Amino acid sequence: MIIFKQTSQLRQHLGKLHAQGNTTGFVPTMGALHKGHLALISGAKEQTDLVICSIFVNPTQFNDPKDFEKYPNTLEQDILALESAGTDILFLPLVAEMYPEGLQNLERYDLGFLETVLEGQYRPGHFQGVCQVMQRLLTKVAPDKLFMGQKDYQQCMVVKRLLELMQSATELIPCPTIREADGLAMSSRNMRLPAGDRPKAVTIYQALSYIRERLKIGELKPLTDHARNLLSTEGFKVDYVAIADAGTLAPVFQWDGQTPLVALVAAFLGEVRLIDNMVLTTGLEKP
Ligand code: AMP
């Protein structure tokens, strides 16, 4: 695996590889890697000739400065894991490399409705920051395919929108959420959970499973109310439990039996904010 910190060197190398006819798959991350990230690398290896991963903790997407400061850093382990997974290139830029013009007065992206609901509502500015870093990364790496996790369902939709705004030729490949044995979605933030809270964290998965198992035509509020209660009883501070149209994320309160649905949860366990989602209707897995 070759590690690049500078864009110019990365681009020179990628230019050569493209000229040789190689296709490229890109997996952007913020590090503290787990099996969810490595599944994206495997997906990319299956579908493209060369796999590029980036590790960059993007300051502009953290609406909570404490979350940014406490974001886990396990770089040495990450490098070993990426090497074992067969990653070809790791891009490891510094903030000044990604934001040479500084962090103020940045471009605004028209994300429309997507930015007003769920994560957009509870984390103001978050998706603008995601677009900032993704546009920069996509311009530098220019991959044929971009592999991202459905764990961040709304983020996949935002990046799809960004690719349209950029008129990019890159194809977004959403990949399934990888879970721990008990169902907890893998996340870099899980390592910040105190040991005593870890068993409780699975309640998010249980709440989503409850909704999926009991879904039927008609009123959906009893399902979201019950799921919310499950979480509150375990000590979570719930931001949202929502059922939405899987294609648009518009809220759905009354199901017609046809509309593809996704259930989404965001909740704090102590200081750690966890998110997860579950597609409720089959055959419609991709955001
Ligand atoms: P992050 O490092 O958390 O920004 O995540 C980098 C990429 O990994 C994003 O596309 C995430 O959606 C994806 N990802 C994070 N956790 C998981 C998971 N448990 N399963 C699949 N993909 C994941």
Short mmCIF file of C-alpha atoms and ligand atoms in Angstrom, two decimals:
data_model
loop_
_atom_site.label_atom_id
_atom_site.label_comp_id
_atom_site.label_asym_id
_atom_site.label_seq_id
_atom_site.Cartn_x
_atom_site.Cartn_y
_atom_site.Cartn_z
CA MET A 1 0.00 0.00 0.00
CA ILE A 2 1.33 3.43 -0.94
CA ILE A 3 0.53 6.33 1.37
CA PHE A 4 0.17 9.85 -0.04
CA LYS A 5 -0.23 13.01 2.00
CA GLN A 6 0.06 15.46 -0.88
CA THR A 7 -2.54 15.84 -3.60
CA SER A 8 0.01 16.51 -6.34
CA GLN A 9 1.77 13.18 -5.72
CA LEU A 10 -1.50 11.30 -5.42
CA ARG A 11 -2.74 12.72 -8.71
CA GLN A 12 0.51 11.97 -10.52
CA HIS A 13 0.34 8.35 -9.38
CA LEU A 14 -3.36 7.99 -10.23
CA GLY A 15 -2.73 9.53 -13.65
CA LYS A 16 -0.26 6.73 -14.44
CA LEU A 17 -2.62 4.04 -13.21
CA HIS A 18 -5.52 5.41 -15.24
CA ALA A 19 -3.34 5.63 -18.34
CA GLN A 20 -2.66 1.88 -17.90
CA GLY A 21 -6.42 1.29 -18.06
CA ASN A 22 -7.08 0.56 -14.38
CA THR A 23 -10.50 1.27 -12.88
CA THR A 24 -10.55 2.79 -9.40
CA GLY A 25 -12.78 2.37 -6.35
CA PHE A 26 -12.71 4.92 -3.54
CA VAL A 27 -13.58 4.47 0.15
CA PRO A 28 -13.50 7.75 2.11
CA THR A 29 -13.30 7.37 5.91
CA MET A 30 -12.49 9.28 9.07
CA GLY A 31 -10.35 6.44 10.43
CA ALA A 32 -10.81 4.40 13.63
CA LEU A 33 -11.52 1.62 11.17
CA HIS A 34 -13.72 -1.40 11.87
CA LYS A 35 -15.19 -4.28 9.87
CA GLY A 36 -17.82 -1.96 8.35
CA HIS A 37 -15.09 0.08 6.68
CA LEU A 38 -13.20 -3.05 5.65
CA ALA A 39 -16.37 -4.43 4.01
CA LEU A 40 -16.38 -1.31 1.82
CA ILE A 41 -12.76 -2.03 0.87
CA SER A 42 -13.72 -5.64 -0.02
CA GLY A 43 -16.65 -4.39 -2.09
CA ALA A 44 -14.35 -2.01 -3.93
CA LYS A 45 -11.78 -4.78 -4.53
CA GLU A 46 -14.46 -6.96 -6.10
CA GLN A 47 -15.66 -4.29 -8.47
CA THR A 48 -12.59 -2.26 -9.44
CA ASP A 49 -8.89 -2.84 -10.25
CA LEU A 50 -7.45 -0.50 -7.62
CA VAL A 51 -8.75 0.56 -4.23
CA ILE A 52 -8.05 3.97 -2.76
CA CYS A 53 -8.98 4.73 0.83
CA SER A 54 -8.75 8.10 2.55
CA ILE A 55 -8.52 8.85 6.24
CA PHE A 56 -9.37 12.42 7.10
CA VAL A 57 -11.27 13.67 10.12
CA ASN A 58 -13.13 16.50 8.45
CA PRO A 59 -13.45 19.52 10.75
CA THR A 60 -16.25 21.16 8.75
CA GLN A 61 -18.77 18.36 9.29
CA PHE A 62 -18.73 18.43 13.10
CA ASN A 63 -21.49 20.67 14.39
CA ASP A 64 -20.38 19.75 17.93
CA PRO A 65 -16.72 20.75 18.60
CA LYS A 66 -16.49 18.20 21.47
CA ASP A 67 -17.38 15.41 19.06
CA PHE A 68 -14.53 16.53 16.78
CA GLU A 69 -12.00 16.73 19.63
CA LYS A 70 -12.95 13.29 20.93
CA TYR A 71 -13.09 11.57 17.56
CA PRO A 72 -11.01 8.39 17.98
CA ASN A 73 -7.63 8.14 16.28
CA THR A 74 -6.14 4.66 15.73
CA LEU A 75 -3.95 5.44 12.72
CA GLU A 76 -1.28 2.75 13.19
CA GLN A 77 -3.87 0.01 13.52
CA ASP A 78 -5.84 1.48 10.60
CA ILE A 79 -2.81 1.33 8.30
CA LEU A 80 -2.21 -2.33 9.20
CA ALA A 81 -5.89 -3.19 8.69
CA LEU A 82 -6.01 -1.45 5.31
CA GLU A 83 -2.85 -3.22 4.20
CA SER A 84 -4.24 -6.63 5.21
CA ALA A 85 -7.47 -5.85 3.39
CA GLY A 86 -5.51 -5.29 0.17
CA THR A 87 -5.91 -1.51 -0.15
CA ASP A 88 -3.66 -0.13 -2.89
CA ILE A 89 -3.48 3.53 -1.94
CA LEU A 90 -4.13 5.45 1.27
CA PHE A 91 -4.65 9.20 1.03
CA LEU A 92 -3.85 10.83 4.36
CA PRO A 93 -4.07 14.61 3.96
CA LEU A 94 -3.69 17.29 6.61
CA VAL A 95 -6.38 19.94 7.10
CA ALA A 96 -4.30 22.55 5.22
CA GLU A 97 -4.04 20.19 2.23
CA MET A 98 -7.83 19.81 2.07
CA TYR A 99 -8.73 23.40 2.95
CA PRO A 100 -5.84 25.57 1.65
CA GLU A 101 -8.21 28.56 1.58
CA GLY A 102 -9.13 28.07 5.27
CA LEU A 103 -12.35 26.95 6.91
CA GLN A 104 -14.37 30.15 6.55
CA ASN A 105 -16.54 31.50 3.71
CA LEU A 106 -16.95 28.13 2.07
CA GLU A 107 -19.23 27.36 -0.87
CA ARG A 108 -22.86 26.40 -0.09
CA TYR A 109 -24.49 23.39 -1.69
CA ASP A 110 -28.15 23.28 -2.62
CA LEU A 111 -29.28 20.10 -0.90
CA GLY A 112 -32.94 21.09 -0.74
CA PHE A 113 -35.30 19.09 1.47
CA LEU A 114 -32.58 16.56 2.42
CA GLU A 115 -30.85 19.16 4.55
CA THR A 116 -33.99 20.06 6.51
CA VAL A 117 -34.88 16.64 7.97
CA LEU A 118 -33.41 14.08 10.38
CA GLU A 119 -29.60 14.50 10.49
CA GLY A 120 -29.98 17.74 8.56
CA GLN A 121 -32.32 19.10 11.20
CA TYR A 122 -30.43 17.84 14.25
CA ARG A 123 -26.92 18.55 12.98
CA PRO A 124 -27.11 21.96 11.31
CA GLY A 125 -24.30 22.45 8.81
CA HIS A 126 -23.24 18.79 8.96
CA PHE A 127 -24.14 17.91 5.38
CA GLN A 128 -22.63 21.14 4.06
CA GLY A 129 -19.38 19.96 5.68
CA VAL A 130 -19.79 16.47 4.21
CA CYS A 131 -20.18 18.03 0.76
CA GLN A 132 -17.16 20.27 1.31
CA VAL A 133 -14.89 17.34 2.00
CA MET A 134 -16.47 14.98 -0.51
CA GLN A 135 -16.22 17.47 -3.37
CA ARG A 136 -12.55 18.01 -2.56
CA LEU A 137 -11.84 14.28 -2.26
CA LEU A 138 -13.78 13.40 -5.40
CA THR A 139 -11.98 16.06 -7.41
CA LYS A 140 -8.60 14.78 -6.22
CA VAL A 141 -9.29 11.05 -6.56
CA ALA A 142 -11.80 11.08 -9.47
CA PRO A 143 -12.74 7.42 -8.90
CA ASP A 144 -14.88 5.32 -11.20
CA LYS A 145 -16.86 4.06 -8.21
CA LEU A 146 -17.43 5.44 -4.75
CA PHE A 147 -18.26 2.98 -1.94
CA MET A 148 -20.25 4.27 1.02
CA GLY A 149 -22.16 2.64 3.87
CA GLN A 150 -25.95 2.54 4.17
CA LYS A 151 -25.32 2.92 7.90
CA ASP A 152 -25.28 6.62 6.96
CA TYR A 153 -28.40 6.40 4.82
CA GLN A 154 -29.05 10.12 4.51
CA GLN A 155 -25.37 10.77 3.81
CA CYS A 156 -25.56 8.41 0.83
CA MET A 157 -28.49 10.46 -0.49
CA VAL A 158 -26.62 13.73 0.08
CA VAL A 159 -23.54 12.43 -1.74
CA LYS A 160 -25.71 11.20 -4.61
CA ARG A 161 -27.07 14.74 -4.85
CA LEU A 162 -23.53 16.18 -4.70
CA LEU A 163 -22.44 13.91 -7.57
CA GLU A 164 -25.37 15.30 -9.59
CA LEU A 165 -24.45 18.90 -8.69
CA MET A 166 -20.84 18.20 -9.71
CA GLN A 167 -22.03 16.45 -12.89
CA SER A 168 -19.58 13.77 -11.86
CA ALA A 169 -19.09 10.52 -13.75
CA THR A 170 -18.38 8.67 -10.48
CA GLU A 171 -20.93 5.99 -9.59
CA LEU A 172 -22.06 5.74 -5.97
CA ILE A 173 -22.27 2.18 -4.64
CA PRO A 174 -24.19 2.05 -1.32
CA CYS A 175 -23.09 -0.96 0.76
CA PRO A 176 -25.02 -2.82 3.51
CA THR A 177 -24.55 -2.00 7.19
CA ILE A 178 -22.18 -4.34 9.02
CA ARG A 179 -23.29 -5.18 12.56
CA GLU A 180 -21.84 -6.67 15.73
CA ALA A 181 -23.09 -10.14 16.70
CA ASP A 182 -25.88 -8.64 18.84
CA GLY A 183 -27.04 -6.32 16.02
CA LEU A 184 -25.37 -3.05 17.02
CA ALA A 185 -24.27 -1.25 13.85
CA MET A 186 -20.48 -0.97 13.81
CA SER A 187 -19.33 2.60 14.27
CA SER A 188 -16.11 4.37 15.21
CA ARG A 189 -18.14 6.08 17.93
CA ASN A 190 -18.93 2.73 19.61
CA MET A 191 -15.41 2.71 21.07
CA ARG A 192 -16.30 5.85 23.04
CA LEU A 193 -19.13 4.01 24.85
CA PRO A 194 -18.31 3.23 28.49
CA ALA A 195 -18.26 -0.57 29.05
CA GLY A 196 -21.44 -0.33 31.16
CA ASP A 197 -23.33 1.31 28.30
CA ARG A 198 -22.27 -1.09 25.55
CA PRO A 199 -24.99 -3.72 26.28
CA LYS A 200 -27.65 -0.97 26.19
CA ALA A 201 -26.50 0.28 22.79
CA VAL A 202 -28.13 -2.70 21.05
CA THR A 203 -31.55 -1.23 21.92
CA ILE A 204 -31.30 0.89 18.76
CA TYR A 205 -31.20 -2.27 16.67
CA GLN A 206 -34.01 -3.79 18.73
CA ALA A 207 -36.16 -0.68 18.28
CA LEU A 208 -35.63 -0.75 14.49
CA SER A 209 -36.32 -4.50 14.38
CA TYR A 210 -39.52 -3.95 16.38
CA ILE A 211 -40.71 -1.47 13.74
CA ARG A 212 -39.79 -3.76 10.85
CA GLU A 213 -41.49 -6.81 12.37
CA ARG A 214 -44.75 -5.04 13.15
CA LEU A 215 -45.06 -2.88 10.06
CA LYS A 216 -48.55 -2.98 8.54
CA ILE A 217 -50.74 -0.77 6.39
CA GLY A 218 -52.15 2.22 8.25
CA GLU A 219 -51.05 4.42 11.13
CA LEU A 220 -47.29 4.27 11.87
CA LYS A 221 -47.15 6.46 14.98
CA PRO A 222 -47.75 3.58 17.44
CA LEU A 223 -44.61 1.90 16.05
CA THR A 224 -42.37 4.96 16.36
CA ASP A 225 -43.84 5.74 19.81
CA HIS A 226 -43.04 2.25 21.07
CA ALA A 227 -39.54 2.31 19.61
CA ARG A 228 -38.92 5.70 21.22
CA ASN A 229 -40.12 4.31 24.58
CA LEU A 230 -37.78 1.33 24.33
CA LEU A 231 -34.87 3.74 23.89
CA SER A 232 -35.91 6.17 26.62
CA THR A 233 -36.39 3.31 29.09
CA GLU A 234 -32.78 2.21 28.47
CA GLY A 235 -31.58 5.75 29.20
CA PHE A 236 -31.17 7.09 25.65
CA LYS A 237 -31.87 10.74 24.89
CA VAL A 238 -33.64 10.40 21.57
CA ASP A 239 -33.14 12.93 18.75
CA TYR A 240 -35.54 11.14 16.41
CA VAL A 241 -37.23 7.87 15.61
CA ALA A 242 -38.73 8.26 12.15
CA ILE A 243 -40.27 6.28 9.35
CA ALA A 244 -39.69 7.85 5.97
CA ASP A 245 -40.04 7.27 2.25
CA ALA A 246 -36.88 5.31 1.41
CA GLY A 247 -36.45 7.24 -1.84
CA THR A 248 -36.93 10.81 -0.61
CA LEU A 249 -36.78 10.68 3.23
CA ALA A 250 -40.14 12.49 3.38
CA PRO A 251 -41.85 11.45 6.64
CA VAL A 252 -44.57 8.82 6.31
CA PHE A 253 -47.23 8.67 9.06
CA GLN A 254 -49.77 6.50 7.27
CA TRP A 255 -48.52 3.58 5.17
CA ASP A 256 -50.31 2.61 1.96
CA GLY A 257 -48.54 -0.74 1.68
CA GLN A 258 -46.71 0.45 -1.45
CA THR A 259 -44.31 3.25 -0.55
CA PRO A 260 -40.79 1.94 0.12
CA LEU A 261 -39.93 2.73 3.73
CA VAL A 262 -36.86 3.18 5.90
CA ALA A 263 -36.85 3.58 9.68
CA LEU A 264 -34.15 5.83 11.12
CA VAL A 265 -32.94 6.50 14.65
CA ALA A 266 -30.53 8.97 16.23
CA ALA A 267 -30.05 8.96 19.98
CA PHE A 268 -27.50 9.81 22.64
CA LEU A 269 -26.28 7.22 25.11
CA GLY A 270 -24.48 9.42 27.62
CA GLU A 271 -22.28 11.70 25.52
CA VAL A 272 -22.14 9.41 22.51
CA ARG A 273 -24.55 10.02 19.65
CA LEU A 274 -25.42 6.89 17.69
CA ILE A 275 -27.38 6.58 14.44
CA ASP A 276 -28.79 3.58 12.62
CA ASN A 277 -31.49 2.71 10.11
CA MET A 278 -33.29 -0.23 8.60
CA VAL A 279 -34.96 -0.54 5.22
CA LEU A 280 -38.43 -1.90 6.03
CA THR A 281 -39.61 -3.02 2.63
CA THR A 282 -37.56 -5.51 0.63
CA GLY A 283 -36.23 -5.17 -2.87
CA LEU A 284 -35.67 -1.45 -2.33
CA GLU A 285 -32.43 -1.53 -0.38
CA LYS A 286 -30.57 1.22 -2.19
CA PRO A 287 -30.96 4.86 -1.14
P1 AMP B 1 -16.81 7.16 8.78
O1 AMP B 1 -15.38 6.80 8.95
O2 AMP B 1 -17.66 6.88 9.98
O3 AMP B 1 -17.02 8.53 8.20
O4 AMP B 1 -17.37 6.16 7.69
C1 AMP B 1 -16.74 5.97 6.46
C2 AMP B 1 -17.62 5.13 5.60
O5 AMP B 1 -17.85 3.88 6.23
C3 AMP B 1 -19.01 5.76 5.35
O6 AMP B 1 -19.39 5.51 4.00
C4 AMP B 1 -19.87 5.00 6.32
O7 AMP B 1 -21.23 4.95 5.93
C5 AMP B 1 -19.24 3.62 6.27
N1 AMP B 1 -19.59 2.84 7.45
C6 AMP B 1 -19.48 3.22 8.74
N2 AMP B 1 -19.95 2.25 9.55
C7 AMP B 1 -20.39 1.25 8.75
C8 AMP B 1 -21.00 -0.01 8.98
N3 AMP B 1 -21.25 -0.47 10.21
N4 AMP B 1 -21.31 -0.78 7.92
C9 AMP B 1 -21.06 -0.35 6.66
N5 AMP B 1 -20.49 0.83 6.38
C10 AMP B 1 -20.16 1.63 7.40
#
